[in-house]
Amino acid sequence: MEENVKNESEMGFIERIGEKILWNSRFIVILAVIFSIIASISLFIIGSYEIIYSLVYENPIWSEKYKHNHAQILYKIISAVDLYLIGVVLMIFGFGIYELFISKIDIARKNPSITILEIENLDELKNKIVKVIVMVLIVSFFERILKNSDAFTSSLNLLYFAISIFAISFSIYYINKNKN
């Protein structure tokens, strides 16, 4: 025990009760954990539904209506991947908040090859979430490009597209360069 930490017998009644209430108030984050995991699972289900629906009902193999609409199917699949990535962000957030405020997830620590939960402070959690959010932005950018690919008719549009790809590539390089 540290020297500056008071023993319960050294504390007054109000101090002891107040600190217990204050310390136990951290359990309110369980709401964020539960609902972020529920939202994550929901996004995985919705993303899976989007892919199945696209492959079954909008597939050019089965439907004459979508015979030449490969870009639309690719757009829907990329949209589903976007949902998956946002689900991953929510899952990392839920697990990270649980580990920081409640307890370490012991069952996950039994497998040393899984390192996603090695979160020691809020900065590490933020860095993991930021990396996944950057991936979400990249996929969203790709999704928008697919949706608006017919608009790239002028040289200036293609130049903007190339600059955008360079900016994304540079950001990925910079994020990976500064790994912890």
PDB file of C-alpha atoms in Angstrom, residues 21-120:
ATOM      1  CA  ILE A  21     -19.748   6.590  -4.154  1.00  0.00           C
ATOM      2  CA  LEU A  22     -17.369   8.527  -6.368  1.00  0.00           C
ATOM      3  CA  TRP A  23     -15.287   5.460  -7.221  1.00  0.00           C
ATOM      4  CA  ASN A  24     -18.327   3.269  -7.912  1.00  0.00           C
ATOM      5  CA  SER A  25     -19.845   5.922 -10.192  1.00  0.00           C
ATOM      6  CA  ARG A  26     -17.394   4.715 -12.845  1.00  0.00           C
ATOM      7  CA  PHE A  27     -19.738   1.766 -13.433  1.00  0.00           C
ATOM      8  CA  ILE A  28     -22.076   4.093 -15.350  1.00  0.00           C
ATOM      9  CA  VAL A  29     -19.806   3.509 -18.362  1.00  0.00           C
ATOM     10  CA  ILE A  30     -21.337   0.037 -18.576  1.00  0.00           C
ATOM     11  CA  LEU A  31     -24.204   1.731 -20.441  1.00  0.00           C
ATOM     12  CA  ALA A  32     -21.769   2.970 -23.096  1.00  0.00           C
ATOM     13  CA  VAL A  33     -20.247  -0.508 -23.287  1.00  0.00           C
ATOM     14  CA  ILE A  34     -23.577  -2.305 -23.665  1.00  0.00           C
ATOM     15  CA  PHE A  35     -25.053   0.067 -26.215  1.00  0.00           C
ATOM     16  CA  SER A  36     -21.896   0.356 -28.302  1.00  0.00           C
ATOM     17  CA  ILE A  37     -21.715  -3.446 -28.523  1.00  0.00           C
ATOM     18  CA  ILE A  38     -25.434  -3.634 -29.410  1.00  0.00           C
ATOM     19  CA  ALA A  39     -24.927  -0.953 -32.076  1.00  0.00           C
ATOM     20  CA  SER A  40     -21.872  -2.820 -33.378  1.00  0.00           C
ATOM     21  CA  ILE A  41     -23.787  -6.086 -33.689  1.00  0.00           C
ATOM     22  CA  SER A  42     -26.639  -4.226 -35.400  1.00  0.00           C
ATOM     23  CA  LEU A  43     -24.271  -2.738 -37.965  1.00  0.00           C
ATOM     24  CA  PHE A  44     -22.751  -6.155 -38.679  1.00  0.00           C
ATOM     25  CA  ILE A  45     -26.236  -7.596 -39.255  1.00  0.00           C
ATOM     26  CA  ILE A  46     -27.329  -4.666 -41.455  1.00  0.00           C
ATOM     27  CA  GLY A  47     -24.083  -4.835 -43.466  1.00  0.00           C
ATOM     28  CA  SER A  48     -24.521  -8.568 -43.979  1.00  0.00           C
ATOM     29  CA  TYR A  49     -28.118  -8.028 -45.076  1.00  0.00           C
ATOM     30  CA  GLU A  50     -26.974  -5.389 -47.587  1.00  0.00           C
ATOM     31  CA  ILE A  51     -24.461  -7.794 -49.129  1.00  0.00           C
ATOM     32  CA  ILE A  52     -26.898 -10.706 -49.277  1.00  0.00           C
ATOM     33  CA  TYR A  53     -29.633  -8.507 -50.749  1.00  0.00           C
ATOM     34  CA  SER A  54     -27.273  -7.123 -53.384  1.00  0.00           C
ATOM     35  CA  LEU A  55     -25.968 -10.519 -54.385  1.00  0.00           C
ATOM     36  CA  VAL A  56     -29.386 -12.175 -54.506  1.00  0.00           C
ATOM     37  CA  TYR A  57     -31.734  -9.473 -55.805  1.00  0.00           C
ATOM     38  CA  GLU A  58     -29.494  -7.093 -57.743  1.00  0.00           C
ATOM     39  CA  ASN A  59     -27.064  -9.603 -59.184  1.00  0.00           C
ATOM     40  CA  PRO A  60     -26.773  -9.351 -62.969  1.00  0.00           C
ATOM     41  CA  ILE A  61     -26.619 -13.125 -63.154  1.00  0.00           C
ATOM     42  CA  TRP A  62     -30.153 -13.494 -61.767  1.00  0.00           C
ATOM     43  CA  SER A  63     -31.851 -10.270 -62.751  1.00  0.00           C
ATOM     44  CA  GLU A  64     -32.291  -8.898 -66.238  1.00  0.00           C
ATOM     45  CA  LYS A  65     -33.079  -5.485 -64.710  1.00  0.00           C
ATOM     46  CA  TYR A  66     -29.535  -5.121 -63.317  1.00  0.00           C
ATOM     47  CA  LYS A  67     -27.748  -6.695 -66.286  1.00  0.00           C
ATOM     48  CA  HIS A  68     -25.201  -3.896 -66.782  1.00  0.00           C
ATOM     49  CA  ASN A  69     -25.169  -2.431 -63.287  1.00  0.00           C
ATOM     50  CA  HIS A  70     -22.004  -3.872 -61.757  1.00  0.00           C
ATOM     51  CA  ALA A  71     -21.083  -0.520 -60.241  1.00  0.00           C
ATOM     52  CA  GLN A  72     -24.309  -0.491 -58.227  1.00  0.00           C
ATOM     53  CA  ILE A  73     -23.565  -3.912 -56.714  1.00  0.00           C
ATOM     54  CA  LEU A  74     -19.989  -2.875 -55.939  1.00  0.00           C
ATOM     55  CA  TYR A  75     -21.314   0.337 -54.365  1.00  0.00           C
ATOM     56  CA  LYS A  76     -23.675  -1.624 -52.100  1.00  0.00           C
ATOM     57  CA  ILE A  77     -20.933  -4.041 -51.052  1.00  0.00           C
ATOM     58  CA  ILE A  78     -18.546  -1.165 -50.287  1.00  0.00           C
ATOM     59  CA  SER A  79     -21.366   0.470 -48.271  1.00  0.00           C
ATOM     60  CA  ALA A  80     -21.679  -2.744 -46.268  1.00  0.00           C
ATOM     61  CA  VAL A  81     -17.919  -2.782 -45.632  1.00  0.00           C
ATOM     62  CA  ASP A  82     -18.301   0.776 -44.367  1.00  0.00           C
ATOM     63  CA  LEU A  83     -20.962  -0.445 -41.920  1.00  0.00           C
ATOM     64  CA  TYR A  84     -18.646  -3.242 -40.784  1.00  0.00           C
ATOM     65  CA  LEU A  85     -15.826  -0.789 -40.122  1.00  0.00           C
ATOM     66  CA  ILE A  86     -18.062   1.506 -38.094  1.00  0.00           C
ATOM     67  CA  GLY A  87     -19.186  -1.595 -36.178  1.00  0.00           C
ATOM     68  CA  VAL A  88     -15.530  -2.353 -35.453  1.00  0.00           C
ATOM     69  CA  VAL A  89     -15.038   1.195 -34.140  1.00  0.00           C
ATOM     70  CA  LEU A  90     -17.980   0.752 -31.786  1.00  0.00           C
ATOM     71  CA  MET A  91     -16.711  -2.633 -30.649  1.00  0.00           C
ATOM     72  CA  ILE A  92     -13.199  -1.343 -29.947  1.00  0.00           C
ATOM     73  CA  PHE A  93     -14.726   1.583 -28.082  1.00  0.00           C
ATOM     74  CA  GLY A  94     -16.931  -0.686 -25.966  1.00  0.00           C
ATOM     75  CA  PHE A  95     -14.135  -3.102 -25.125  1.00  0.00           C
ATOM     76  CA  GLY A  96     -11.674  -0.287 -24.456  1.00  0.00           C
ATOM     77  CA  ILE A  97     -13.983   1.632 -22.142  1.00  0.00           C
ATOM     78  CA  TYR A  98     -14.780  -1.576 -20.270  1.00  0.00           C
ATOM     79  CA  GLU A  99     -11.105  -2.374 -19.823  1.00  0.00           C
ATOM     80  CA  LEU A 100     -10.218   1.163 -18.740  1.00  0.00           C
ATOM     81  CA  PHE A 101     -13.029   1.725 -16.264  1.00  0.00           C
ATOM     82  CA  ILE A 102     -14.378  -1.644 -15.143  1.00  0.00           C
ATOM     83  CA  SER A 103     -11.970  -4.581 -15.485  1.00  0.00           C
ATOM     84  CA  LYS A 104      -9.593  -6.322 -17.871  1.00  0.00           C
ATOM     85  CA  ILE A 105     -11.288  -8.913 -20.070  1.00  0.00           C
ATOM     86  CA  ASP A 106      -9.429 -11.973 -18.811  1.00  0.00           C
ATOM     87  CA  ILE A 107     -10.818 -14.444 -21.344  1.00  0.00           C
ATOM     88  CA  ALA A 108      -9.430 -12.301 -24.190  1.00  0.00           C
ATOM     89  CA  ARG A 109      -5.999 -12.139 -22.572  1.00  0.00           C
ATOM     90  CA  LYS A 110      -5.665 -15.946 -22.661  1.00  0.00           C
ATOM     91  CA  ASN A 111      -4.912 -15.724 -26.381  1.00  0.00           C
ATOM     92  CA  PRO A 112      -1.622 -13.791 -26.761  1.00  0.00           C
ATOM     93  CA  SER A 113      -2.088 -13.383 -30.524  1.00  0.00           C
ATOM     94  CA  ILE A 114      -5.069 -11.057 -29.997  1.00  0.00           C
ATOM     95  CA  THR A 115      -3.662  -7.625 -29.208  1.00  0.00           C
ATOM     96  CA  ILE A 116      -6.629  -5.401 -30.021  1.00  0.00           C
ATOM     97  CA  LEU A 117      -7.535  -5.163 -26.343  1.00  0.00           C
ATOM     98  CA  GLU A 118      -4.135  -4.074 -25.108  1.00  0.00           C
ATOM     99  CA  ILE A 119      -5.364  -0.667 -24.034  1.00  0.00           C
ATOM    100  CA  GLU A 120      -3.683   0.906 -21.027  1.00  0.00           C
TER     101      GLU A 120
END
